[in-house]
Amino acid sequence: MTAYTKAETLLKVEDISLSYGEKKILRDVNFEIRNITRPDVRQGQVISLIGRSGIGKTQLFKILAGLKEPTSGKVSLDNGNAIKAGDMGVVFQNYYLFEWRTVYKSLELAAKKNPELKDSGIKTAINRYAEDFNLTEHLSKYPQQLSGGQRQRASIIQQLLNGSEFILLDEPFSGLDVLVLDKVKELLLKISLTDERKTLIIVSHDIVTTVAVSDTVFVLGLEGNKPGATIKKEIDLCERGLAWQKDIHKEPAFIKTIEEIKSYL
Ligand SMILES: Nc1ncnc2c1ncn2[C@@H]1O[C@H](COP(=O)(O)OP(=O)(O)OP(=O)(O)O)[C@@H](O)[C@H]1O
Ligand SMILES: [Mg+2]
């Protein structure tokens, strides 16, 4: 098995609960994301939060992004500071883009926020990502001239360019055709390998695709008759030898893990 270490905590989620009036959506949500290191590999993290439709994934996503105040509990970074809006790159379920700007202008605006990209580097970075994500011919278009899959890829690049260490993606695999899906999977894996501290958090009900690109899975579900969803199970895919492999979905141990995850939903 590949050698790896789980080092310092990058993100800590403590006792999160969320209620709307009498209705409890989330209860006692606790988990930690730690920095994975491997000898001789620049290694980021890919975490997935899996749960049935309507269970509270998008609500938790907004809390993690600092866009929604939980009823109780907190989310903090490794420096102990509470998370706030803007700390994380966010790719929403509906792929938000500036409708009145061309794709290139939107991407340029995002890149200008990245202290690591200087003037000449911006153009190069945009063109490189556009090429990787098959968007080169669409850079001069406005968002309403793009297909759903193209919007989604533009939205992912936008978050990559702004340089956040955390990128949260809500249902990044929905509505993609199989070829584009493979490409997006491959790119997410690649992104996680570009920077040791880069952490992708994928929120999804597409179990197979999400688990195939992740190193750690948190299953969000209901426990018995208790109201509100909580983390029912954490699965360390590194420990099981199921992380960082391109065609992992064909492995019997992977298929078994998928069945196990389904049993917690
Ligand atoms: N403003 C609100 N007021 C009351 N209930 C809400 C509000 N927003 C969301 N909910 C409820 O919170 C629950 C969780 O919604 P959420 O969008 O997080 O589900 P999800 O797991 O992301 O589902 P999907 O997989 O379909 O995207 C739902 O039952 C929803 O009706
Ligand atoms: Mg959702």
Short mmCIF file of C-alpha atoms and ligand atoms in Angstrom, two decimals:
data_model
loop_
_atom_site.label_atom_id
_atom_site.label_comp_id
_atom_site.label_asym_id
_atom_site.label_seq_id
_atom_site.Cartn_x
_atom_site.Cartn_y
_atom_site.Cartn_z
CA MET A 1 0.00 0.00 0.00
CA THR A 2 1.08 3.59 -0.64
CA ALA A 3 2.82 5.18 2.35
CA TYR A 4 1.13 8.32 3.65
CA THR A 5 0.73 10.35 6.81
CA LYS A 6 -2.21 12.34 8.03
CA ALA A 7 -0.55 15.42 9.50
CA GLU A 8 -1.98 18.67 10.88
CA THR A 9 -5.66 19.54 10.94
CA LEU A 10 -6.66 21.88 8.11
CA LEU A 11 -10.34 22.27 8.90
CA LYS A 12 -12.29 21.43 12.03
CA VAL A 13 -16.06 21.10 12.15
CA GLU A 14 -17.44 21.03 15.69
CA ASP A 15 -20.94 20.26 16.91
CA ILE A 16 -22.73 21.85 13.97
CA SER A 17 -26.48 21.83 14.13
CA LEU A 18 -29.02 23.58 11.93
CA SER A 19 -32.74 23.97 12.47
CA TYR A 20 -35.48 25.78 10.61
CA GLY A 21 -38.07 26.50 13.27
CA GLU A 22 -39.02 23.13 14.74
CA LYS A 23 -37.38 21.23 11.93
CA LYS A 24 -33.89 19.94 12.65
CA ILE A 25 -31.85 19.54 9.46
CA LEU A 26 -28.35 18.87 10.88
CA ARG A 27 -27.39 17.49 14.30
CA ASP A 28 -24.00 17.14 16.05
CA VAL A 29 -21.95 17.24 12.88
CA ASN A 30 -18.29 16.72 13.81
CA PHE A 31 -15.34 15.99 11.58
CA GLU A 32 -11.80 17.03 10.82
CA ILE A 33 -9.86 17.33 7.60
CA ARG A 34 -6.16 16.63 7.97
CA ASN A 35 -3.25 17.32 5.68
CA ILE A 36 -2.23 14.13 3.89
CA THR A 37 1.44 13.84 3.07
CA ARG A 38 3.17 11.21 0.97
CA PRO A 39 6.89 10.84 0.44
CA ASP A 40 7.98 12.43 -2.86
CA VAL A 41 4.42 13.36 -3.91
CA ARG A 42 2.81 16.77 -3.73
CA GLN A 43 -0.46 15.66 -2.33
CA GLY A 44 -3.65 17.60 -1.63
CA GLN A 45 -6.85 16.26 -0.15
CA VAL A 46 -10.16 15.24 -1.72
CA ILE A 47 -12.92 14.85 0.82
CA SER A 48 -16.44 13.81 -0.02
CA LEU A 49 -19.65 14.34 1.87
CA ILE A 50 -22.21 11.85 0.69
CA GLY A 51 -25.88 11.62 1.50
CA ARG A 52 -29.33 11.15 0.03
CA SER A 53 -31.14 13.91 -1.78
CA GLY A 54 -32.69 16.36 0.70
CA ILE A 55 -30.61 15.16 3.67
CA GLY A 56 -28.88 18.52 4.18
CA LYS A 57 -25.74 18.42 2.06
CA THR A 58 -26.18 21.84 0.47
CA GLN A 59 -27.03 23.34 3.86
CA LEU A 60 -23.83 21.90 5.34
CA PHE A 61 -21.96 23.07 2.22
CA LYS A 62 -23.08 26.65 2.85
CA ILE A 63 -22.07 26.42 6.50
CA LEU A 64 -18.62 25.10 5.56
CA ALA A 65 -18.22 27.93 3.06
CA GLY A 66 -19.04 30.49 5.74
CA LEU A 67 -22.16 31.53 3.81
CA LYS A 68 -24.66 30.33 6.38
CA GLU A 69 -24.67 30.68 10.14
CA PRO A 70 -25.40 27.33 11.83
CA THR A 71 -27.86 27.21 14.73
CA SER A 72 -24.92 26.08 16.86
CA GLY A 73 -21.36 24.86 16.47
CA LYS A 74 -18.38 26.16 14.54
CA VAL A 75 -16.09 25.59 11.59
CA SER A 76 -12.47 26.65 12.03
CA LEU A 77 -9.26 26.75 10.03
CA ASP A 78 -5.89 25.44 11.17
CA ASN A 79 -5.00 28.84 12.68
CA GLY A 80 -8.05 28.51 14.94
CA ASN A 81 -9.98 31.27 13.16
CA ALA A 82 -13.64 30.71 12.41
CA ILE A 83 -14.38 30.29 8.72
CA LYS A 84 -15.87 33.31 6.97
CA ALA A 85 -17.35 33.99 3.56
CA GLY A 86 -14.59 34.23 0.97
CA ASP A 87 -12.17 31.86 2.72
CA MET A 88 -13.15 29.06 0.38
CA GLY A 89 -13.58 28.76 -3.35
CA VAL A 90 -17.16 27.73 -3.96
CA VAL A 91 -18.66 25.97 -6.98
CA PHE A 92 -22.43 26.02 -6.49
CA GLN A 93 -24.93 23.42 -7.62
CA ASN A 94 -26.17 25.89 -10.28
CA TYR A 95 -22.70 27.03 -11.47
CA TYR A 96 -22.88 30.70 -10.74
CA LEU A 97 -21.11 32.96 -13.23
CA PHE A 98 -21.25 36.70 -13.90
CA GLU A 99 -23.85 36.79 -16.66
CA TRP A 100 -22.78 40.16 -18.02
CA ARG A 101 -19.10 39.29 -18.41
CA THR A 102 -17.42 37.02 -20.91
CA VAL A 103 -15.97 33.82 -19.54
CA TYR A 104 -12.47 35.21 -20.04
CA LYS A 105 -13.27 38.40 -18.08
CA SER A 106 -14.75 36.38 -15.21
CA LEU A 107 -11.69 34.17 -15.07
CA GLU A 108 -9.38 37.18 -15.23
CA LEU A 109 -11.19 38.79 -12.33
CA ALA A 110 -10.79 35.61 -10.26
CA ALA A 111 -7.09 35.33 -11.15
CA LYS A 112 -6.44 38.93 -10.07
CA LYS A 113 -7.37 37.92 -6.52
CA ASN A 114 -4.62 35.33 -6.49
CA PRO A 115 -1.45 36.83 -5.01
CA GLU A 116 0.61 34.12 -6.69
CA LEU A 117 -0.39 35.15 -10.20
CA LYS A 118 1.23 38.22 -11.72
CA ASP A 119 0.05 40.05 -14.86
CA SER A 120 1.67 37.88 -17.51
CA GLY A 121 0.99 34.72 -15.49
CA ILE A 122 -2.75 35.40 -15.52
CA LYS A 123 -3.17 34.99 -19.26
CA THR A 124 -1.01 31.87 -19.31
CA ALA A 125 -2.92 30.30 -16.41
CA ILE A 126 -6.33 31.02 -17.97
CA ASN A 127 -5.27 29.58 -21.31
CA ARG A 128 -3.79 26.49 -19.70
CA TYR A 129 -6.89 25.73 -17.67
CA ALA A 130 -9.15 26.47 -20.63
CA GLU A 131 -7.20 23.96 -22.67
CA ASP A 132 -7.32 21.32 -19.91
CA PHE A 133 -11.06 21.77 -19.49
CA ASN A 134 -11.92 22.01 -23.22
CA LEU A 135 -13.08 25.61 -22.98
CA THR A 136 -10.61 27.43 -25.21
CA GLU A 137 -13.16 28.21 -27.95
CA HIS A 138 -15.69 29.44 -25.37
CA LEU A 139 -13.57 32.02 -23.56
CA SER A 140 -15.05 34.96 -25.44
CA LYS A 141 -18.66 33.87 -24.88
CA TYR A 142 -21.13 35.04 -22.25
CA PRO A 143 -22.40 32.45 -19.73
CA GLN A 144 -25.86 32.23 -21.32
CA GLN A 145 -24.17 31.04 -24.51
CA LEU A 146 -22.69 28.01 -22.73
CA SER A 147 -24.08 24.55 -22.07
CA GLY A 148 -24.58 23.36 -18.48
CA GLY A 149 -21.38 21.31 -18.56
CA GLN A 150 -19.39 24.22 -19.99
CA ARG A 151 -20.72 26.57 -17.30
CA GLN A 152 -19.73 24.07 -14.70
CA ARG A 153 -16.18 23.75 -15.98
CA ALA A 154 -15.84 27.55 -16.24
CA SER A 155 -17.07 27.79 -12.67
CA ILE A 156 -14.49 25.25 -11.46
CA ILE A 157 -11.65 27.08 -13.25
CA GLN A 158 -12.82 30.36 -11.73
CA GLN A 159 -12.29 28.89 -8.26
CA LEU A 160 -8.98 27.31 -9.17
CA LEU A 161 -7.63 30.61 -10.44
CA ASN A 162 -8.41 32.60 -7.34
CA GLY A 163 -5.98 30.48 -5.38
CA SER A 164 -8.06 29.37 -2.36
CA GLU A 165 -6.65 26.40 -0.51
CA PHE A 166 -10.15 24.99 -0.06
CA ILE A 167 -12.53 24.46 -2.94
CA LEU A 168 -16.04 23.34 -2.16
CA LEU A 169 -18.03 21.74 -4.98
CA ASP A 170 -21.75 21.02 -4.71
CA GLU A 171 -22.81 18.15 -7.02
CA PRO A 172 -19.99 18.70 -9.54
CA PHE A 173 -20.88 15.57 -11.51
CA SER A 174 -24.54 16.14 -12.19
CA GLY A 175 -25.64 16.74 -15.75
CA LEU A 176 -22.37 15.76 -17.42
CA ASP A 177 -22.11 13.28 -20.26
CA VAL A 178 -19.87 10.27 -19.62
CA LEU A 179 -16.87 11.56 -21.56
CA VAL A 180 -16.90 14.97 -19.89
CA LEU A 181 -17.50 13.23 -16.57
CA ASP A 182 -14.31 11.22 -16.99
CA LYS A 183 -12.44 14.36 -17.90
CA VAL A 184 -13.73 16.31 -14.88
CA LYS A 185 -12.86 13.37 -12.59
CA GLU A 186 -9.35 13.24 -14.01
CA LEU A 187 -8.91 16.99 -13.58
CA LEU A 188 -10.10 16.99 -9.98
CA LEU A 189 -7.56 14.28 -9.21
CA LYS A 190 -4.90 16.32 -10.97
CA ILE A 191 -5.79 19.47 -9.05
CA SER A 192 -5.48 17.61 -5.78
CA LEU A 193 -1.96 16.70 -6.80
CA THR A 194 -0.80 20.22 -7.56
CA ASP A 195 -0.44 21.60 -4.05
CA GLU A 196 0.07 19.91 -0.72
CA ARG A 197 -2.49 22.05 1.05
CA LYS A 198 -5.12 22.23 -1.68
CA THR A 199 -8.26 20.60 -0.36
CA LEU A 200 -11.32 19.78 -2.44
CA ILE A 201 -14.57 19.10 -0.61
CA ILE A 202 -17.14 17.45 -2.83
CA VAL A 203 -20.76 17.30 -1.76
CA SER A 204 -22.71 14.77 -3.77
CA HIS A 205 -25.28 12.03 -4.01
CA ASP A 206 -23.37 10.43 -6.91
CA ILE A 207 -21.59 7.87 -4.76
CA VAL A 208 -19.51 5.95 -7.30
CA THR A 209 -18.01 8.95 -9.08
CA THR A 210 -17.33 10.89 -5.91
CA VAL A 211 -15.74 8.03 -4.00
CA ALA A 212 -13.53 7.22 -7.00
CA VAL A 213 -11.77 10.60 -6.72
CA SER A 214 -11.70 10.91 -2.92
CA ASP A 215 -9.28 9.98 -0.17
CA THR A 216 -11.78 10.36 2.67
CA VAL A 217 -15.56 9.91 2.69
CA PHE A 218 -18.01 11.22 5.25
CA VAL A 219 -21.48 9.75 5.06
CA LEU A 220 -24.27 12.10 6.12
CA GLY A 221 -27.45 10.38 7.23
CA LEU A 222 -30.12 9.93 9.90
CA GLU A 223 -29.41 7.85 12.96
CA GLY A 224 -32.36 5.81 14.13
CA ASN A 225 -35.33 8.03 15.00
CA LYS A 226 -33.23 11.04 15.97
CA PRO A 227 -34.10 14.21 14.05
CA GLY A 228 -31.42 15.83 11.86
CA ALA A 229 -28.66 14.34 9.76
CA THR A 230 -25.24 13.66 11.21
CA ILE A 231 -21.96 12.04 10.11
CA LYS A 232 -22.76 8.34 10.32
CA LYS A 233 -19.46 7.07 9.09
CA GLU A 234 -15.98 8.21 8.12
CA ILE A 235 -14.20 6.02 5.60
CA ASP A 236 -10.47 6.40 5.08
CA LEU A 237 -9.89 5.30 1.49
CA CYS A 238 -6.10 5.66 1.82
CA GLU A 239 -6.11 3.07 4.58
CA ARG A 240 -8.12 0.74 2.34
CA GLY A 241 -5.73 1.25 -0.58
CA LEU A 242 -8.52 2.84 -2.65
CA ALA A 243 -7.22 6.39 -3.05
CA TRP A 244 -5.26 7.99 -5.90
CA GLN A 245 -5.90 5.38 -8.57
CA LYS A 246 -7.38 6.18 -11.93
CA ASP A 247 -9.45 3.06 -12.60
CA ILE A 248 -10.30 2.20 -9.04
CA HIS A 249 -14.04 1.74 -9.73
CA LYS A 250 -13.32 -1.69 -11.23
CA GLU A 251 -11.65 -3.08 -8.08
CA PRO A 252 -13.68 -5.54 -5.97
CA ALA A 253 -12.62 -3.76 -2.75
CA PHE A 254 -13.97 -0.49 -4.20
CA ILE A 255 -17.29 -2.10 -5.14
CA LYS A 256 -17.56 -3.49 -1.61
CA THR A 257 -16.93 -0.05 -0.13
CA ILE A 258 -19.71 1.41 -2.30
CA GLU A 259 -22.12 -1.22 -0.96
CA GLU A 260 -21.03 -0.39 2.57
CA ILE A 261 -21.65 3.33 2.01
CA LYS A 262 -25.11 2.60 0.61
CA SER A 263 -25.93 0.67 3.77
CA TYR A 264 -25.40 3.88 5.83
CA LEU A 265 -27.58 6.09 3.65
N1 LIG B 1 -34.81 28.11 4.01
C1 LIG B 1 -35.26 26.89 4.36
N2 LIG B 1 -36.29 26.75 5.22
C2 LIG B 1 -36.71 25.53 5.61
N3 LIG B 1 -36.19 24.37 5.20
C3 LIG B 1 -35.16 24.44 4.35
C4 LIG B 1 -34.63 25.69 3.88
N4 LIG B 1 -33.61 25.43 3.03
C5 LIG B 1 -33.50 24.08 2.96
N5 LIG B 1 -34.43 23.49 3.75
C6 LIG B 1 -34.61 22.03 3.93
O1 LIG B 1 -33.35 21.46 4.31
C7 LIG B 1 -33.30 20.11 3.86
C8 LIG B 1 -31.95 19.86 3.26
O2 LIG B 1 -31.81 20.56 2.04
P1 LIG B 1 -30.47 20.51 1.16
O3 LIG B 1 -30.63 21.43 0.04
O4 LIG B 1 -29.31 20.71 2.06
O5 LIG B 1 -30.49 18.98 0.65
P2 LIG B 1 -29.40 18.22 -0.22
O6 LIG B 1 -28.90 17.08 0.62
O7 LIG B 1 -28.40 19.16 -0.74
O8 LIG B 1 -30.28 17.63 -1.41
P3 LIG B 1 -29.90 17.41 -3.00
O9 LIG B 1 -29.05 16.17 -3.02
O10 LIG B 1 -31.23 17.17 -3.61
O11 LIG B 1 -29.20 18.62 -3.49
C9 LIG B 1 -34.46 19.92 2.90
O12 LIG B 1 -35.43 19.12 3.54
C10 LIG B 1 -34.97 21.31 2.65
O13 LIG B 1 -36.35 21.31 2.47
MG MG B 2 -27.88 19.82 -2.64
#
